[in-house]
Each structure stands twice: as C-alpha cells, then as structure tokens.
Short mmCIF file of C-alpha atoms in Angstrom, two decimals:
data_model
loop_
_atom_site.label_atom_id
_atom_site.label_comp_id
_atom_site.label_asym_id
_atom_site.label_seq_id
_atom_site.Cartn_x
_atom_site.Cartn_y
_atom_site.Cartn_z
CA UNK A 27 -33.26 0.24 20.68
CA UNK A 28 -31.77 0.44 24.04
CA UNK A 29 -33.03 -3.15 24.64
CA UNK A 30 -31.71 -4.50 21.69
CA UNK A 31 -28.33 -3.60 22.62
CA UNK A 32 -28.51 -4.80 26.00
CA UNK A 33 -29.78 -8.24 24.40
CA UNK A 34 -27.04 -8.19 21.88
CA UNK A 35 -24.10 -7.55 24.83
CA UNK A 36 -25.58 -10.09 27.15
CA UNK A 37 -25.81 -12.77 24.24
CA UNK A 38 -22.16 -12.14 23.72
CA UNK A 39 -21.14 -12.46 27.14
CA UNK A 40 -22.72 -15.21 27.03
CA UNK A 41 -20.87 -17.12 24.19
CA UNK A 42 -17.54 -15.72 25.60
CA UNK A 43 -18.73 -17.21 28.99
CA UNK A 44 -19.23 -20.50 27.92
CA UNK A 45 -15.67 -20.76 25.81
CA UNK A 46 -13.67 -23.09 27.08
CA UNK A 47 -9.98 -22.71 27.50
CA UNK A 48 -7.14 -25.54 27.62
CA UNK A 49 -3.69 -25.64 27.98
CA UNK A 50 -0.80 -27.80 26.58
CA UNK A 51 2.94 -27.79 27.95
CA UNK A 52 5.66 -30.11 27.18
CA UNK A 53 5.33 -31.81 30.49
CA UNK A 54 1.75 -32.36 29.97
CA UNK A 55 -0.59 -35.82 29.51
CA UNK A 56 -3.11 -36.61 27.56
CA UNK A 57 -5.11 -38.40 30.16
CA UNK A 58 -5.09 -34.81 31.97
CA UNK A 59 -8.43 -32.37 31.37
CA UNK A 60 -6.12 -29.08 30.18
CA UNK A 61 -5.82 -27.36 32.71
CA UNK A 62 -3.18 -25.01 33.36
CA UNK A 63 -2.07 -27.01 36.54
CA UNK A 64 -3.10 -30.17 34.62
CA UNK A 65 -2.07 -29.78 31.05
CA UNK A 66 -2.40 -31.73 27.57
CA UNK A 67 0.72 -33.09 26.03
CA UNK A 68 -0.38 -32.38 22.65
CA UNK A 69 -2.43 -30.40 20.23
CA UNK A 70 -4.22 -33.14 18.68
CA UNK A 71 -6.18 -34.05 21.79
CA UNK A 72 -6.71 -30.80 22.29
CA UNK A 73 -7.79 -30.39 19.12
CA UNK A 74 -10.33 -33.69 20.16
CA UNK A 75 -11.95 -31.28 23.04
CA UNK A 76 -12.24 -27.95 21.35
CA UNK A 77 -15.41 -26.60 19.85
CA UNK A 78 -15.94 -23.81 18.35
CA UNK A 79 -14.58 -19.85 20.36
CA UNK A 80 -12.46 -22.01 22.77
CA UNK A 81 -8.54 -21.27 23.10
CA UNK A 82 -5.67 -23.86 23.35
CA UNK A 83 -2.99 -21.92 24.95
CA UNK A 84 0.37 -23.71 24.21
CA UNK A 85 3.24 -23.29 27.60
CA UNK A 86 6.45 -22.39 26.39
CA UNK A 87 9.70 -24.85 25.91
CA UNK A 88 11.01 -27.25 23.44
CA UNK A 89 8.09 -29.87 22.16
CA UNK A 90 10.34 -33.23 20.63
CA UNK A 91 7.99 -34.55 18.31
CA UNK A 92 8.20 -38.15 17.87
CA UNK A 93 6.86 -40.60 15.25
CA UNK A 94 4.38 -41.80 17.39
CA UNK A 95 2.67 -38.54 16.96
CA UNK A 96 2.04 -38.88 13.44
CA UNK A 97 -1.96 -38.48 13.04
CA UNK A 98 -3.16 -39.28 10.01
CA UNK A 99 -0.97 -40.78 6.45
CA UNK A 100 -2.96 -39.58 3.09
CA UNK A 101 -2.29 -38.69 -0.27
CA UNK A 102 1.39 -39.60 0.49
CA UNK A 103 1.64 -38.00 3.91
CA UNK A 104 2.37 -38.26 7.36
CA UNK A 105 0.45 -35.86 9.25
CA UNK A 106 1.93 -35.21 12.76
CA UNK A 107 -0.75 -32.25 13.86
CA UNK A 108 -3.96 -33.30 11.52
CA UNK A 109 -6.57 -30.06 12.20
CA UNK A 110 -9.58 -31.20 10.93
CA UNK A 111 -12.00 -29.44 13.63
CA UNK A 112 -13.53 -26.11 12.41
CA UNK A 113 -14.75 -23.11 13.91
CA UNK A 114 -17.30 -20.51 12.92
CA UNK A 115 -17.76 -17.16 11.68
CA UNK A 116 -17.08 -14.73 15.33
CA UNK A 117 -15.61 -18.20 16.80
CA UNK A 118 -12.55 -19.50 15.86
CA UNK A 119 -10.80 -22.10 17.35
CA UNK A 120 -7.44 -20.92 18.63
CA UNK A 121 -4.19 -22.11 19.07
CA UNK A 122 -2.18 -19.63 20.89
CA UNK A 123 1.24 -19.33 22.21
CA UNK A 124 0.86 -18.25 26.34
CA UNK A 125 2.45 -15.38 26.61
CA UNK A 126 1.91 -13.90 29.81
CA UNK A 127 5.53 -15.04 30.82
CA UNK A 128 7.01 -14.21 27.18
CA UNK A 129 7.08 -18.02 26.68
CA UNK A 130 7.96 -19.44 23.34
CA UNK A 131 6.88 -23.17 22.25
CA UNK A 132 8.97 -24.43 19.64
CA UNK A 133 8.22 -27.74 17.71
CA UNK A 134 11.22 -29.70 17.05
CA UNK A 135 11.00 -32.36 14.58
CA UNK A 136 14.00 -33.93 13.61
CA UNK A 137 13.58 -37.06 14.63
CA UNK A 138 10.14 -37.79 12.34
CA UNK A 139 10.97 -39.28 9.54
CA UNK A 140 8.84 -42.00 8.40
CA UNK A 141 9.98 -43.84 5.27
CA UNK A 142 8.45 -42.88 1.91
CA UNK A 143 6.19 -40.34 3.63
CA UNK A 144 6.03 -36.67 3.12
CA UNK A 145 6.03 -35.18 6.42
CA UNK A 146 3.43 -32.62 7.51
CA UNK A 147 4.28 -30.71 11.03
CA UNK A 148 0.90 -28.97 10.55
CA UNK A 149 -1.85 -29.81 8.02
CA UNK A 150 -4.70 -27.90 8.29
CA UNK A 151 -8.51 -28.82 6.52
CA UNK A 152 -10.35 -26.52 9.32
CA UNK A 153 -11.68 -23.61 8.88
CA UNK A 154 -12.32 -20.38 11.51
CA UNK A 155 -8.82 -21.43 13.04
CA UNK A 156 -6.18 -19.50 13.99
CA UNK A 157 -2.94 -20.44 15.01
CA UNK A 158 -0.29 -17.45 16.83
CA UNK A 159 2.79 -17.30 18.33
CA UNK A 160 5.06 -20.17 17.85
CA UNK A 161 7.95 -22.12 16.08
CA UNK A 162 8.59 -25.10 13.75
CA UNK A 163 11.69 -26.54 13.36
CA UNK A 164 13.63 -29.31 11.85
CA UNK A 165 11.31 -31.03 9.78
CA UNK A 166 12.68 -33.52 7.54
CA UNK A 167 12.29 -34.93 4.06
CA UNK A 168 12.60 -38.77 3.70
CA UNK A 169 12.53 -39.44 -0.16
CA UNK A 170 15.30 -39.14 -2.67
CA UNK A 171 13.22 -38.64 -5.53
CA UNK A 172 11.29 -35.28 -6.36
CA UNK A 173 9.51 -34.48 -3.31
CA UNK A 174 8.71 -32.04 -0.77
CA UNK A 175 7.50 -31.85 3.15
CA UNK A 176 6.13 -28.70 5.14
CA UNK A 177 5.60 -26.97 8.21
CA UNK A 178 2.07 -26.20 7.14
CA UNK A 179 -0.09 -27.20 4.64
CA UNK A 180 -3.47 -25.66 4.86
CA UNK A 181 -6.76 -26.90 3.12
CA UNK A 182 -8.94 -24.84 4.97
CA UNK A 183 -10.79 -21.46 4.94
CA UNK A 184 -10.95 -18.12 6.67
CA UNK A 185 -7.85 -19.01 8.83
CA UNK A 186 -5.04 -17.05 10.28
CA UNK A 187 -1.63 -17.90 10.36
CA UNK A 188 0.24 -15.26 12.48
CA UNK A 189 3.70 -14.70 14.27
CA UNK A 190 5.04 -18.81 13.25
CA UNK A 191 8.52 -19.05 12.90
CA UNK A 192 9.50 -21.98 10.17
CA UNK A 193 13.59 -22.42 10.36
CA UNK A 194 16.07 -24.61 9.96
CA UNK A 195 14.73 -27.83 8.48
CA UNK A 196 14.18 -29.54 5.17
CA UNK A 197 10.75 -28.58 4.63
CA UNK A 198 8.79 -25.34 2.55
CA UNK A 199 7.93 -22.75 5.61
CA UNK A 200 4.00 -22.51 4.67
CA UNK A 201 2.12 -24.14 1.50
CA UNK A 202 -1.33 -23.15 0.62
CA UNK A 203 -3.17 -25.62 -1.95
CA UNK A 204 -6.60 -25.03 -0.99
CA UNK A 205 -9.39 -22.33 0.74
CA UNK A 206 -10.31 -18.67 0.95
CA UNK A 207 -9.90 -15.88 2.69
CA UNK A 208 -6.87 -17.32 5.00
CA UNK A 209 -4.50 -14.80 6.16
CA UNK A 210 -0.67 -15.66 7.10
CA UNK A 211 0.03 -12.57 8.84
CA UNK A 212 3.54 -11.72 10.21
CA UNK A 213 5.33 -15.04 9.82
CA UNK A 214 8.98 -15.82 8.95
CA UNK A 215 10.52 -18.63 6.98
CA UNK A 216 14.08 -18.86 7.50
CA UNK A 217 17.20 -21.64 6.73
CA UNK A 218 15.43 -24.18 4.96
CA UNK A 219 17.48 -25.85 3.26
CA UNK A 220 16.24 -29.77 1.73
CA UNK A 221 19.83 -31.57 1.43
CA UNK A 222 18.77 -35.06 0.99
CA UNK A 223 16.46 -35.31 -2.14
CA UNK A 224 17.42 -34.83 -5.63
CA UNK A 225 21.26 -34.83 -4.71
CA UNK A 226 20.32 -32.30 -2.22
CA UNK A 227 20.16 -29.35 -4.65
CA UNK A 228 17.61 -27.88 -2.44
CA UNK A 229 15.57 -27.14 -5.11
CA UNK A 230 12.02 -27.30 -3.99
CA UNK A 231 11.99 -25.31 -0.55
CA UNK A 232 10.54 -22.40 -0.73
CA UNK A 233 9.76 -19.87 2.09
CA UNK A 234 5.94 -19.64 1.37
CA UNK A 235 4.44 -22.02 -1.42
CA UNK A 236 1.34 -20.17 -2.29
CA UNK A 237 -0.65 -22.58 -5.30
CA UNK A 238 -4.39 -22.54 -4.45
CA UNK A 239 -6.55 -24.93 -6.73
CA UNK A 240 -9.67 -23.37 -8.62
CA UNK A 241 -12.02 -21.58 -6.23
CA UNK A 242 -9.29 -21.02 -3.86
CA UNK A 243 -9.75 -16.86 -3.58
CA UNK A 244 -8.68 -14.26 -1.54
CA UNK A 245 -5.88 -14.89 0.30
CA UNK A 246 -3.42 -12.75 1.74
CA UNK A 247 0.53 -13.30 2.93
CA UNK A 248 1.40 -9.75 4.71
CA UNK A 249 4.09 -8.63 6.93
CA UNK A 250 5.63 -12.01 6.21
CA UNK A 251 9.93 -12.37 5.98
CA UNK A 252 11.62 -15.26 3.50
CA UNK A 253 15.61 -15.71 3.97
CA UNK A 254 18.45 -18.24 3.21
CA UNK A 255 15.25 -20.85 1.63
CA UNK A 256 17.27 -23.37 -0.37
CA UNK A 257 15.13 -22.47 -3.75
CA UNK A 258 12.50 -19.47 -3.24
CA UNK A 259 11.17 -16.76 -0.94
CA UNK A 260 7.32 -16.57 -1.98
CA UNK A 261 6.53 -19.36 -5.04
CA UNK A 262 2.88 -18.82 -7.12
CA UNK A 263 4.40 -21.77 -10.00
CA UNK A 264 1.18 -23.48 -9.62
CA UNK A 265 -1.17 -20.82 -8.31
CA UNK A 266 -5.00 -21.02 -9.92
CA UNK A 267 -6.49 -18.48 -8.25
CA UNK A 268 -4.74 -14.42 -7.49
CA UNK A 269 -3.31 -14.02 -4.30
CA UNK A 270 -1.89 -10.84 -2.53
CA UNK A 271 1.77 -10.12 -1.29
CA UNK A 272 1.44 -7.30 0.80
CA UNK A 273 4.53 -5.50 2.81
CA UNK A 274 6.73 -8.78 2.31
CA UNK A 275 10.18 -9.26 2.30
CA UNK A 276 12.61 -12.28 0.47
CA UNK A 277 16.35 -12.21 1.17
CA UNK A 278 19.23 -14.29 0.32
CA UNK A 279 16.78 -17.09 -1.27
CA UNK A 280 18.78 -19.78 -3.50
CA UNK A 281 21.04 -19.72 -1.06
CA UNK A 282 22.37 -21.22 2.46
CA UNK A 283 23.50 -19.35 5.35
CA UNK A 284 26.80 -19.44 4.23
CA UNK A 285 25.99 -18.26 0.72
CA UNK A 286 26.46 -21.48 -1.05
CA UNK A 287 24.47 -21.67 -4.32
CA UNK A 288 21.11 -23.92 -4.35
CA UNK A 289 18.18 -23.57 -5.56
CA UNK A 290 16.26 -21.60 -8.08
CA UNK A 291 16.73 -17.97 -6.03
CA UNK A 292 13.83 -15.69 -6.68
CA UNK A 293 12.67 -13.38 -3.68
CA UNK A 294 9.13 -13.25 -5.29
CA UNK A 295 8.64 -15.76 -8.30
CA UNK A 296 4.61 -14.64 -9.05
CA UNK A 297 4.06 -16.64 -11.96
CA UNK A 298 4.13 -19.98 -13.52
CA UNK A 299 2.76 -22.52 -16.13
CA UNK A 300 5.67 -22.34 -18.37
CA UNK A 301 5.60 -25.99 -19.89
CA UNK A 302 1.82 -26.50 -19.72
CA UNK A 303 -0.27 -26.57 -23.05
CA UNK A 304 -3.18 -23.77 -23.10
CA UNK A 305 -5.47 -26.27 -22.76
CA UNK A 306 -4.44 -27.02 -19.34
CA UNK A 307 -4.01 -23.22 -18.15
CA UNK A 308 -6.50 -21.72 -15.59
CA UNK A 309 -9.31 -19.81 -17.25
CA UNK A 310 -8.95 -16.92 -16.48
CA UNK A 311 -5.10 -16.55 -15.35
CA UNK A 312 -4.83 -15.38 -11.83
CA UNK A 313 -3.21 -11.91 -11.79
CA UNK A 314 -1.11 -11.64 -8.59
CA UNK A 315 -0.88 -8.21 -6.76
CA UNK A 316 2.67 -7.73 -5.12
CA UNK A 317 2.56 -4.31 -3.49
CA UNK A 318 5.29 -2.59 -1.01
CA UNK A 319 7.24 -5.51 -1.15
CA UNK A 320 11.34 -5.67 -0.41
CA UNK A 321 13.31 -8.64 -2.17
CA UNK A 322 17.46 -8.13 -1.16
CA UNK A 323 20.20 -10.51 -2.17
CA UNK A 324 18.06 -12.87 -3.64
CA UNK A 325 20.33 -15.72 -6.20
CA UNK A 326 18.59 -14.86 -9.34
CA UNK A 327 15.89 -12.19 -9.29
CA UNK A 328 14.00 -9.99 -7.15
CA UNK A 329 10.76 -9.64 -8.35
CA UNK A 330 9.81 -12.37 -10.99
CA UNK A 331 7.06 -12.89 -13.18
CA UNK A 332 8.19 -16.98 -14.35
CA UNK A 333 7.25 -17.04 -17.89
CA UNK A 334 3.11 -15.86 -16.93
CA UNK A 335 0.37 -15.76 -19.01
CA UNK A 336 -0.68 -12.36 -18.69
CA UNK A 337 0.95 -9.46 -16.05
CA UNK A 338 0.28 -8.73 -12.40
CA UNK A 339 0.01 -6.01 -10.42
CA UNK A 340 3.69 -4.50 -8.83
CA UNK A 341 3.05 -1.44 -6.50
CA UNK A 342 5.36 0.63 -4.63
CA UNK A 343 7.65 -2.30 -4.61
CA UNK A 344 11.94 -2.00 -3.40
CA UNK A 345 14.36 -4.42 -4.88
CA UNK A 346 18.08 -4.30 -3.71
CA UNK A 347 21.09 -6.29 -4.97
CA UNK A 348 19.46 -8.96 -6.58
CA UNK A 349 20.65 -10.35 -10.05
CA UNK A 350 17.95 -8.99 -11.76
CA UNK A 351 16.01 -6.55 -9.56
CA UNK A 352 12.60 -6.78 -11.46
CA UNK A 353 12.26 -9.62 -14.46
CA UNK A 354 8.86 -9.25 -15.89
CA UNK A 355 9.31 -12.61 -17.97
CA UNK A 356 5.99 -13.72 -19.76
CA UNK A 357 5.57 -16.67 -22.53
CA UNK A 358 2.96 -17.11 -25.24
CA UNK A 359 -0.24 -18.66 -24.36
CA UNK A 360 -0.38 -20.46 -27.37
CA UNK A 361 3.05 -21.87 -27.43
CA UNK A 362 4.43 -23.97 -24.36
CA UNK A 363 8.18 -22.80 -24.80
CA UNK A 364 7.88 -19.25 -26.42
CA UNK A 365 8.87 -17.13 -23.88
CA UNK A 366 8.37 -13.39 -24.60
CA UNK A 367 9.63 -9.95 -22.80
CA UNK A 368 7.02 -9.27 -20.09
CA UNK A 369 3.45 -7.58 -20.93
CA UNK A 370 0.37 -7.06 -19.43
CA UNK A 371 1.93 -6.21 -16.02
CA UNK A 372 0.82 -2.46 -13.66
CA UNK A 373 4.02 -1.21 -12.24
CA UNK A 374 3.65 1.32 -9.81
CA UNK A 375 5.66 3.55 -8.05
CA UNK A 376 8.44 0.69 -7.83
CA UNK A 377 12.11 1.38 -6.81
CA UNK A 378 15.28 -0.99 -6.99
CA UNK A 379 19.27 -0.05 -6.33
CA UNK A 380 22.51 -2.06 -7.56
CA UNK A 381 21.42 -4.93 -9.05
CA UNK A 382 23.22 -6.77 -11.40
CA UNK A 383 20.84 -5.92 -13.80
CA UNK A 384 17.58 -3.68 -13.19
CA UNK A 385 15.16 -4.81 -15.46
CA UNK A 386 15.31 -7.64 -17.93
CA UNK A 387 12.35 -8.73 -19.96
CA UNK A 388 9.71 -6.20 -20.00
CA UNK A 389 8.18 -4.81 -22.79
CA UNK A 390 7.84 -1.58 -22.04
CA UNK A 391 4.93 -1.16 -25.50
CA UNK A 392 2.56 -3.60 -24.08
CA UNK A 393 3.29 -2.82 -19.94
CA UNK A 394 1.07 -0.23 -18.09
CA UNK A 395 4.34 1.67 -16.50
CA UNK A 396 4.20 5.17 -14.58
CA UNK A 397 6.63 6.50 -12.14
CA UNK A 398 8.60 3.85 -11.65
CA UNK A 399 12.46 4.49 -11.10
CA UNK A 400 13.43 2.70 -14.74
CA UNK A 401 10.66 4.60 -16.58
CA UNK A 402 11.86 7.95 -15.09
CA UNK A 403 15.05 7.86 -15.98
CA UNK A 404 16.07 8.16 -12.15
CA UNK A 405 18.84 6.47 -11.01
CA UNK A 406 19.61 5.78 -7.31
CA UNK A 407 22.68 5.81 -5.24
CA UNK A 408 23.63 5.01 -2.04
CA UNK A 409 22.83 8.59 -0.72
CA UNK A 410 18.97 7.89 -1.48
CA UNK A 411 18.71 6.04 1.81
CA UNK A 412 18.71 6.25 5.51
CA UNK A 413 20.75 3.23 5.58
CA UNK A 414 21.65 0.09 3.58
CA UNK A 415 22.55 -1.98 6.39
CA UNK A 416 21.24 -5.64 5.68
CA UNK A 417 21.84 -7.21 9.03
CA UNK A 418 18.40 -5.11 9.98
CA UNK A 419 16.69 -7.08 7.76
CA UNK A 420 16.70 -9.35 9.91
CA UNK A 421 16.30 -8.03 13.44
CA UNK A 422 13.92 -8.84 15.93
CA UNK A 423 10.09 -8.03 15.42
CA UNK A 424 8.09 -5.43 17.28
CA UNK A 425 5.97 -6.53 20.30
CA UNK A 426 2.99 -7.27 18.24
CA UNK A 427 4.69 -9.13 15.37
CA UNK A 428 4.71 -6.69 13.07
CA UNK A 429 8.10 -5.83 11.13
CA UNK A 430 11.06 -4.34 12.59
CA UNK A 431 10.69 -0.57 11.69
CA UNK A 432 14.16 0.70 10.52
CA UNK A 433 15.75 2.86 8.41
CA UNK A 434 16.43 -0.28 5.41
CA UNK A 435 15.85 1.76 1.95
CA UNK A 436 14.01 4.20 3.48
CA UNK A 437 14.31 7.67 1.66
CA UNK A 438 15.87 10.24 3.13
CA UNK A 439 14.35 13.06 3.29
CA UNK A 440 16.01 15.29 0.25
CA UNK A 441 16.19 11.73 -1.87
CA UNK A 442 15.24 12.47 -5.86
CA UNK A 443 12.42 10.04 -5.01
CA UNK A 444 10.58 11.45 -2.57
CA UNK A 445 7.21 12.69 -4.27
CA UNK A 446 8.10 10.92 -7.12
CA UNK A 447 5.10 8.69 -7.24
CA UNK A 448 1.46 8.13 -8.01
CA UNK A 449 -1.83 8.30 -6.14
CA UNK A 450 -3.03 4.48 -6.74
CA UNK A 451 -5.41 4.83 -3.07
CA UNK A 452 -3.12 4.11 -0.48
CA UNK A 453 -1.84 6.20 2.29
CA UNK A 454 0.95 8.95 1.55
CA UNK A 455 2.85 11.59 3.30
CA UNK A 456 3.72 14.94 1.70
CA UNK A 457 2.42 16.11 -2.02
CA UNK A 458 2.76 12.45 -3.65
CA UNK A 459 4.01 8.98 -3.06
CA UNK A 460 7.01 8.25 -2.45
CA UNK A 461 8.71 5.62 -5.09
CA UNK A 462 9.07 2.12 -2.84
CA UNK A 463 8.21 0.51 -0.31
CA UNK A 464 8.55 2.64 2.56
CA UNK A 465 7.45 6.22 2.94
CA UNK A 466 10.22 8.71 4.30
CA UNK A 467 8.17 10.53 6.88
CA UNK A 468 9.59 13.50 5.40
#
C-alpha cells in the first residue's frame, strides 16, 4: 500500500512538472514564447500553445481589442476570443488573472463592431477550462433589428467561470446555450445596457442568459451579482434542461444607472415557453431550483416564474422592493396563451419586505407551500433586519471572490423570523431555519 501511494504522488508530480505556464500582457507579441519577461499579446495564441493542465496567466492593464482580433465568424458571429482547445478531467486549461501584484486585466471592446455580426468577446466550445479573475467591457451590438451580442457564450462542458466582471457595454454578461456541469462561480454583470437595436429599448440584455439545449444538465450560477441590466438579472426563457441559482443576487434590472425604465425587469425570470405550442415544449419541462437567492429593486418582479409549464423549486429565497416580490405565473400546457395563477412550484422558507405587491399569481391549492412569510401570516418591517442599506449590495467582494458579507436583510437576532423555517438539508443555526436567505448567527 505504501508503494502505491508513493507511485500515485510521484505520477502527480510528474504531470504538474511537465505543465507548462505562459503569460500574456498588453505589451506583449505574438512572435514572443510567453514568457513572463517575453509575453503573448493575446489569448488566442496562447490558446494555440496550451495543452491540457497548463496555465495562461493574463498581466494586468487595459487590453483594447481591435477588429483585427476577431477569430472566427459563424452562425452570425464574430468571435474575438474563439476557445476551442479542451482540457481533461484533473487538467484544465486555465486562464488566470496574475495576481501576485493585485493586477486586474480588463478587456475593452468598444471599438469592435463589425457590420451585421453579433459580437462574441468570449465564445467558448472547450471543455476542462477555466477562466478567473478578470473584466469585460464595452462590447457592442451592431444590428438594428432583434439581436443580441455577449461577453461569453459557452458551448462547452465541465468549465468554470469565476470572479469575471461583465459591465458597461451593450452585450448579455454570460449566455449558456450548450454543455454540462459548467460552473459560473462568483461573477458580476453590471450596466449593460443595448441602446442601439430595436430603438434601443434595451430589451434583450440580460445579466446571465442561462438556455441550455436538450442534454445540456447540471449547471450551476452561484455567488453570482446582476444590477442596472437593461432587461433581466438571470433569464431561463429558453432553458431545456434545469439549472441551479444558488446564493444569487439581481438588483435594479429593467433599469439604467440612472433609473430610467428599459427592459423587461425581472431579478430572476425562471421560466419560459409562453407562446410555444405543446408540441414544441421540452419533454419533460426543466424544473429550475432557485435557493437563497436576493432580488432588490428589480422593474417588474423579483422572483418570476414567466408563464412555466410546471413549478420550480424556491428555497430560503429574500425579495426586497420589487414590484411584485414573488410572481409564480404559470400557463396551460395545452393552450399557448392561457395563462393560469402559478402551480406546481416548492416554496421554502422564502422571505420578501415592501414590495409593491408580495405575491401575485400563485395558487396556493395546487403549490407545495410551508413556512414561507405569505403562508404564515407574518409580516415584516423594517425592524426585522440588521440593515436595509442598498448601497452594500454592491460593495466590493471578499479576497476570494466570494460575496460581500454584510448585514443586507439579515435577521436580527429577536426578528419574528428567526426559527421560523424548515429543515429541507441545508445548514442552520439555532432550533430551525431561519426564513431567507441569510441566517442571523443568532
């Protein structure tokens, strides 16, 4: 036995010995060999030297992409980063900000805009990749017409997105059409706002598109922040397969950064297929899971179901200040444009405060409800909470990405719904769970 675990350290010394590391800064070449005296200028031939456990470390400073850089066009695209190179299972190809200085690479895109293309800053059919630690900015849209561009588009499997900043462009933050088992972990999507097509309604940039085709299972946004995006936070309209929401927030979507009205304005919008005959619904109908979620401010609702086919699953969920704090919206399968009070949906433990409305379409007869604020007859108040300060929704992250931990809607200690909730197998404090998304500590 002894032996064996000598061999088995050894042989992974010896993979992690032969990974290769390169580096790319903005005063880099291509004709360089990566170095970290000698750097790449770009990812894409880095991308061309990788195999699979090396690390592209990426210098910090402000990368202007140009048209030039454009990779691939398909399917109606320009492609600037095209990330076609996969790892494997125990070694992933990284792309990594360098952080030993606290650098901070930022992509800056503004001046791509090819003509009739959808632009792409990052579009991802790789697999065993995972990308860390830096921004995306100012990507444009080009096309009047119904359209769309995004930071990152990814096709691939078993990937992780983590700590990317996507602000202050035209384009959706992150869109997921196809793979498994990807992770976007800790990411923020902020002031995206399209302006130029559709009379610049801003109607179809969201924070987080999340529509994966059939087969496309098991993937996970967590820890991930959605504010001032032009139409919505987190978007499943055209989601096949279930995906999980875990620990999110949405703020201020529908909205720009000066509170003018946009698009649609839903923190979470989980469902979709509300014009689409049965015939051409999924089989089954993906039932989303949305658990200790926050959705503040948001245009139109907090926490939306979008005229579904059957319910999800809403855990332990806060809503603050939204029109409608929780709609649980359903329609007929049957009938394309008979929408019907919500049913099917598990609601959990879920808590919401002074919005406009709290609840609007849920049929509480065909709903699985327990010890959730509305079905306790529990009302909060301001006094419930530590603090109600919005401008920390927005505050810096912690070291290692995750959120900023502060007292938003956090109980305090003597609040009516502390202990107010239900065992459903997560972690607690105290003789029950606490109603929301965030435990009091008591």
């Amino acid at each position: 036995m002894k032996k064996l675990i000598l061999l088995a350290l050894f042989s992974a010394q010896c993979v992690f010995a032969f990974a290769k590391v390169y580096y790319v800064a903005t005063d880099g070449k291509d004709d360089n060999p990566g170095t970290i005296t000698k750097p790449l200028a770009t990812i894409q031939k880095a991308q061309s030297l990788v195999a699979p456990g090396d690390t592209v470390y990426i210098r910090g400073g402000v990368y202007h992409m140009t048209e030039d850089q454009i990779s691939q066009k398909l399917r109606g695209y320009a492609c600037v980063s095209f990330l076609d190179k996969s790892g494997e299972p125990g070694k992933r190809i990284n792309y990594w900000a360098y952080t030993k200085d606290k650098e901070k690479p930022v992509f800056e895109y503004s001046a791509v805009k090819p003509a009739n293309f959808r632009v792409a800053a990052f579009y991802v059919t790789g697999s065993w990749i995972h990308l860390k630690g830096f921004e995306v900015t100012g990507v444009q849209v080009t096309i009047k017409t119904h359209t769309q561009s995004e930071c990152f588009e990814n096709h691939g499997s078993n990937n992780i997105y983590e700590q990317l900043s996507m602000h202050d462009g035209m384009a959706i933050g992150f869109y997921l059409l196809h793979g498994s088992d990807n992770l976007i972990l800790n990411c923020d999507a902020y002031r995206n706002y399209d302006n130029f097509s559709e009379n610049g309604r801003g109607g179809n940039t969201d924070g987080f598109g999340n529509h994966p085709q059939p087969g496309s299972k098991g993937n996970i946004f967590r820890g991930c922040r959605a504010w001032f995006n032009s139409d919505d936070g987190y978007d499943c309209i055209n989601a096949y397969e279930a995906t999980v929401f875990d620990h999110c927030w949405a703020m201020y979507n529908g909205m720009d950064s000066n509170f003018k009205s946009a698009g649609d304005g839903n923190g979470f919008k989980a469902g979709g297929y509300a014009r689409r005959p049965a015939s051409e619904l999924p089989n089954p109908i993906p039932q989303n899971t949305i658990q200790f979620c926050l959705s503040v401010g948001n245009k139109a609702n907090g926490f939306y179901s979008n005229h579904h086919i059957v319910g999800s699953f809403w855990y332990n969920n806060s809503a603050y200040k939204n029109t409608v704090n929780f709609n649980m919206l359903n329609r007929l399968k049957d009938e394309v444009n008979a929408d019907v009070p919500g049913y099917g949906h598990k609601m959990r433990n879920n808590l919401g405060f002074a919005g406009r409305k709290e609840t609007d379409m849920l049929d509480v007869s065909k709903c699985d409800l327990s010890h959730n604020y509305f079905d306790m007859n529990l009302t909060a108040t301001a006094d419930d909470f530590v603090s109600l300060d919005e401008k920390l929704l927005t505050a810096p992250r912690k070291a290692d990405g995750s959120l900023p931990d502060n007292g938003f809607m956090k109980l305090k200690p003597g609040s009516q719904f502390v202990d107010k909730g239900v065992d459903i197998g997560f972690p607690f404090k105290g003789k029950a769970p606490d109603l929301g998304a965030f435990e009091s500590g008591k």
